Amino acid sequence: MFDTRPDREAEVVLVGRSNVGKSTLMRELTGHTKFDTGGKPGVTRKPNHYDWTAEDFVITDLPGFGFMSGVDEEVREEIKTNIVRYLETYAENVLVAILVVDGKSAVDIIDRHSGPDEIPYDVEMYYFLEDLGIPTVVAVNKMDKVDDRDERLDEICDRLGLYPPWKQWQDVIAPITAKNGRIGPLNEAVRTHLHEERRDDLFKFF
């Protein structure tokens, strides 16, 4: 299921928990409507790739990780293993990773799963991407449902080990509402990293 990647050198990947809006964001970025989205977590079980025939570039929406309603733990672990393996395999090709989190629930979920023997998936994935040397933008989605915007974004920074205030991390933290097409901060952050990789030619996609 994970060996369908088009033969493209450059890649941007979307990662994150199930049901945080990755596929909606993928549709917004590509203008393409065929990607499956649904109210139930775990709709995306294999990578969705979108490539432009004339371009040596692909955007990939990886399956969601973490809890999925009605999905066995064994299957969840297999999906997570496949995601990790995919990122390790293509780390050299990935120009930017977009870690999508739900602005309304991310802090509560992280705190609920923080303990002496447990690292929350979002935090673990953020540091895993960092260890692989992949520049990462945290897209804080569903901000239309968040009242205390700055406070919430500061809390997310804090949980990721980034010293608040969040506004000093605008190349890392991008507040968005994908379903309304409000993804400007994400595009800006991604472009910052593409520029550092000398890939300004890809700005037209973001």
Short mmCIF file of C-alpha atoms in Angstrom, two decimals:
data_model
loop_
_atom_site.label_atom_id
_atom_site.label_comp_id
_atom_site.label_asym_id
_atom_site.label_seq_id
_atom_site.Cartn_x
_atom_site.Cartn_y
_atom_site.Cartn_z
CA MET A 1 0.00 0.00 0.00
CA PHE A 2 2.91 2.35 0.56
CA ASP A 3 4.81 1.57 -2.65
CA THR A 4 2.69 3.68 -4.99
CA ARG A 5 4.92 6.77 -4.88
CA PRO A 6 5.37 8.45 -8.28
CA ASP A 7 8.93 8.69 -9.54
CA ARG A 8 9.51 12.26 -8.38
CA GLU A 9 12.59 13.72 -6.72
CA ALA A 10 11.08 16.55 -4.65
CA GLU A 11 8.26 15.99 -2.18
CA VAL A 12 6.15 17.75 0.44
CA VAL A 13 4.36 15.44 2.89
CA LEU A 14 1.33 15.94 5.12
CA VAL A 15 1.34 13.99 8.38
CA GLY A 16 -0.82 14.02 11.48
CA ARG A 17 -3.44 12.30 13.58
CA SER A 18 -6.61 10.98 12.03
CA ASN A 19 -9.43 13.47 11.51
CA VAL A 20 -7.38 16.67 11.81
CA GLY A 21 -8.17 17.77 8.25
CA LYS A 22 -5.16 16.57 6.25
CA SER A 23 -7.18 15.48 3.24
CA THR A 24 -9.16 18.73 3.27
CA LEU A 25 -5.87 20.63 3.30
CA MET A 26 -4.56 18.42 0.49
CA ARG A 27 -7.57 19.37 -1.64
CA GLU A 28 -7.00 23.03 -0.84
CA LEU A 29 -3.31 22.87 -1.80
CA THR A 30 -3.82 20.97 -5.04
CA GLY A 31 -7.22 22.23 -6.13
CA HIS A 32 -8.04 18.59 -6.70
CA THR A 33 -11.20 17.07 -5.28
CA LYS A 34 -10.68 13.31 -5.54
CA PHE A 35 -9.09 12.84 -2.11
CA ASP A 36 -11.25 10.95 0.37
CA THR A 37 -12.39 12.82 3.44
CA GLY A 38 -14.91 11.73 6.02
CA GLY A 39 -16.30 12.37 9.45
CA LYS A 40 -14.86 9.09 10.70
CA PRO A 41 -11.14 8.96 11.55
CA GLY A 42 -8.96 6.71 9.47
CA VAL A 43 -10.55 7.23 6.04
CA THR A 44 -7.10 7.57 4.47
CA ARG A 45 -5.32 4.22 4.89
CA LYS A 46 -2.60 4.59 2.23
CA PRO A 47 -0.69 7.59 0.89
CA ASN A 48 -2.52 9.94 -1.45
CA HIS A 49 -0.03 11.34 -3.97
CA TYR A 50 -0.65 14.30 -6.22
CA ASP A 51 1.95 14.99 -8.85
CA TRP A 52 2.14 17.37 -11.77
CA THR A 53 3.15 15.53 -14.92
CA ALA A 54 5.53 18.21 -16.12
CA GLU A 55 7.07 18.80 -12.69
CA ASP A 56 9.56 16.74 -10.71
CA PHE A 57 7.47 17.26 -7.58
CA VAL A 58 4.80 15.43 -5.57
CA ILE A 59 2.60 16.31 -2.58
CA THR A 60 1.76 13.31 -0.40
CA ASP A 61 -1.01 12.99 2.19
CA LEU A 62 0.08 10.19 4.52
CA PRO A 63 -2.53 8.20 6.49
CA GLY A 64 -3.55 9.45 9.90
CA PHE A 65 -1.97 7.92 12.98
CA GLY A 66 -3.27 7.49 16.52
CA PHE A 67 -6.76 6.50 17.61
CA MET A 68 -9.23 5.61 14.85
CA SER A 69 -12.79 4.65 15.65
CA GLY A 70 -13.51 1.06 14.67
CA VAL A 71 -9.91 0.28 13.69
CA ASP A 72 -8.01 -2.46 15.53
CA GLU A 73 -4.88 -1.45 17.42
CA GLU A 74 -2.85 -3.91 15.35
CA VAL A 75 -3.91 -2.14 12.14
CA ARG A 76 -3.19 1.27 13.68
CA GLU A 77 0.31 0.17 14.66
CA GLU A 78 0.92 -1.22 11.18
CA ILE A 79 -0.12 2.09 9.60
CA LYS A 80 2.15 4.00 11.98
CA THR A 81 5.07 1.68 11.17
CA ASN A 82 4.47 2.20 7.45
CA ILE A 83 4.42 5.99 7.90
CA VAL A 84 7.73 5.90 9.80
CA ARG A 85 9.28 3.62 7.18
CA TYR A 86 8.06 5.85 4.34
CA LEU A 87 9.53 8.99 5.93
CA GLU A 88 12.83 7.27 6.64
CA THR A 89 13.02 5.98 3.06
CA TYR A 90 12.29 9.33 1.39
CA ALA A 91 13.75 11.75 3.96
CA GLU A 92 16.34 12.96 1.42
CA ASN A 93 13.56 13.84 -1.02
CA VAL A 94 11.20 15.58 1.41
CA LEU A 95 11.71 19.34 1.23
CA VAL A 96 9.08 20.14 3.87
CA ALA A 97 6.79 18.13 6.15
CA ILE A 98 3.46 19.64 7.19
CA LEU A 99 2.38 18.25 10.56
CA VAL A 100 -1.35 18.96 10.81
CA VAL A 101 -2.93 19.28 14.27
CA ASP A 102 -6.43 20.20 15.41
CA GLY A 103 -6.20 23.64 16.99
CA LYS A 104 -9.18 23.01 19.24
CA SER A 105 -8.14 19.64 20.71
CA ALA A 106 -4.35 19.29 20.18
CA VAL A 107 -3.27 20.59 23.59
CA ASP A 108 -5.79 18.41 25.47
CA ILE A 109 -4.78 15.31 23.49
CA ILE A 110 -1.07 15.97 24.03
CA ASP A 111 -1.57 16.52 27.76
CA ARG A 112 -3.74 13.40 28.08
CA HIS A 113 -1.01 11.25 26.57
CA SER A 114 1.94 12.81 28.37
CA GLY A 115 3.45 10.71 31.12
CA PRO A 116 6.62 9.04 32.32
CA ASP A 117 6.28 6.19 29.82
CA GLU A 118 4.37 7.92 27.04
CA ILE A 119 5.19 10.50 24.40
CA PRO A 120 2.18 11.99 22.58
CA TYR A 121 2.08 11.06 18.89
CA ASP A 122 2.17 14.67 17.67
CA VAL A 123 5.22 15.54 19.75
CA GLU A 124 6.91 12.26 18.85
CA MET A 125 6.30 12.87 15.13
CA TYR A 126 7.60 16.45 15.34
CA TYR A 127 10.89 15.29 16.85
CA PHE A 128 11.10 12.30 14.55
CA LEU A 129 10.90 14.61 11.53
CA GLU A 130 13.49 16.87 13.12
CA ASP A 131 15.80 13.88 13.69
CA LEU A 132 15.44 12.97 10.01
CA GLY A 133 16.51 16.51 9.09
CA ILE A 134 13.17 17.32 7.47
CA PRO A 135 12.06 20.98 7.88
CA THR A 136 8.64 20.86 9.51
CA VAL A 137 5.70 23.28 9.59
CA VAL A 138 2.99 22.63 12.17
CA ALA A 139 -0.32 23.53 10.51
CA VAL A 140 -2.70 24.30 13.38
CA ASN A 141 -6.02 23.61 11.66
CA LYS A 142 -9.65 24.42 12.55
CA MET A 143 -8.67 27.78 14.05
CA ASP A 144 -12.18 29.04 13.30
CA LYS A 145 -13.27 27.00 16.34
CA VAL A 146 -10.65 28.48 18.69
CA ASP A 147 -11.51 31.54 20.81
CA ASP A 148 -8.22 32.22 22.65
CA ARG A 149 -6.12 32.10 19.48
CA ASP A 150 -2.75 33.45 20.69
CA GLU A 151 -2.94 31.60 24.00
CA ARG A 152 -3.73 28.31 22.23
CA LEU A 153 -0.86 28.73 19.75
CA ASP A 154 1.52 29.58 22.61
CA GLU A 155 0.43 26.36 24.38
CA ILE A 156 1.11 24.30 21.26
CA CYS A 157 4.58 25.86 21.00
CA ASP A 158 5.21 25.02 24.63
CA ARG A 159 4.19 21.36 24.15
CA LEU A 160 6.57 21.07 21.19
CA GLY A 161 9.47 22.51 23.15
CA LEU A 162 9.38 25.85 21.32
CA TYR A 163 9.66 28.85 23.58
CA PRO A 164 6.51 31.03 23.33
CA PRO A 165 5.29 33.47 22.05
CA TRP A 166 4.31 31.61 18.88
CA LYS A 167 4.75 34.68 16.68
CA GLN A 168 8.53 34.22 16.76
CA TRP A 169 8.02 30.78 15.16
CA GLN A 170 6.00 31.74 12.10
CA ASP A 171 8.17 29.54 9.88
CA VAL A 172 7.12 26.61 12.13
CA ILE A 173 3.63 27.36 13.50
CA ALA A 174 0.94 28.16 10.92
CA PRO A 175 -2.64 28.80 12.09
CA ILE A 176 -5.09 27.80 9.33
CA THR A 177 -8.70 26.85 8.59
CA ALA A 178 -8.39 24.50 5.62
CA LYS A 179 -12.10 24.02 4.95
CA ASN A 180 -12.52 27.79 4.45
CA GLY A 181 -9.39 28.06 2.32
CA ARG A 182 -7.60 30.18 4.91
CA ILE A 183 -4.10 28.70 4.60
CA GLY A 184 -1.99 31.81 3.92
CA PRO A 185 0.29 31.41 6.98
CA LEU A 186 1.03 27.82 5.93
CA ASN A 187 1.95 28.84 2.39
CA GLU A 188 4.28 31.53 3.74
CA ALA A 189 5.99 29.10 6.12
CA VAL A 190 6.41 26.42 3.43
CA ARG A 191 7.87 29.01 1.03
CA THR A 192 10.42 30.01 3.67
CA HIS A 193 11.71 26.44 3.77
CA LEU A 194 11.55 25.98 -0.01
CA HIS A 195 13.63 29.14 -0.41
CA GLU A 196 16.23 27.75 2.01
CA GLU A 197 16.34 24.61 -0.15
CA ARG A 198 16.77 26.85 -3.25
CA ARG A 199 13.46 25.68 -4.68
CA ASP A 200 11.71 28.98 -5.31
CA ASP A 201 10.45 27.34 -8.53
CA LEU A 202 7.94 25.47 -6.37
CA PHE A 203 6.38 28.64 -4.90
CA LYS A 204 3.61 28.43 -7.52
CA PHE A 205 2.18 25.43 -5.66
CA PHE A 206 1.89 27.26 -2.35
#
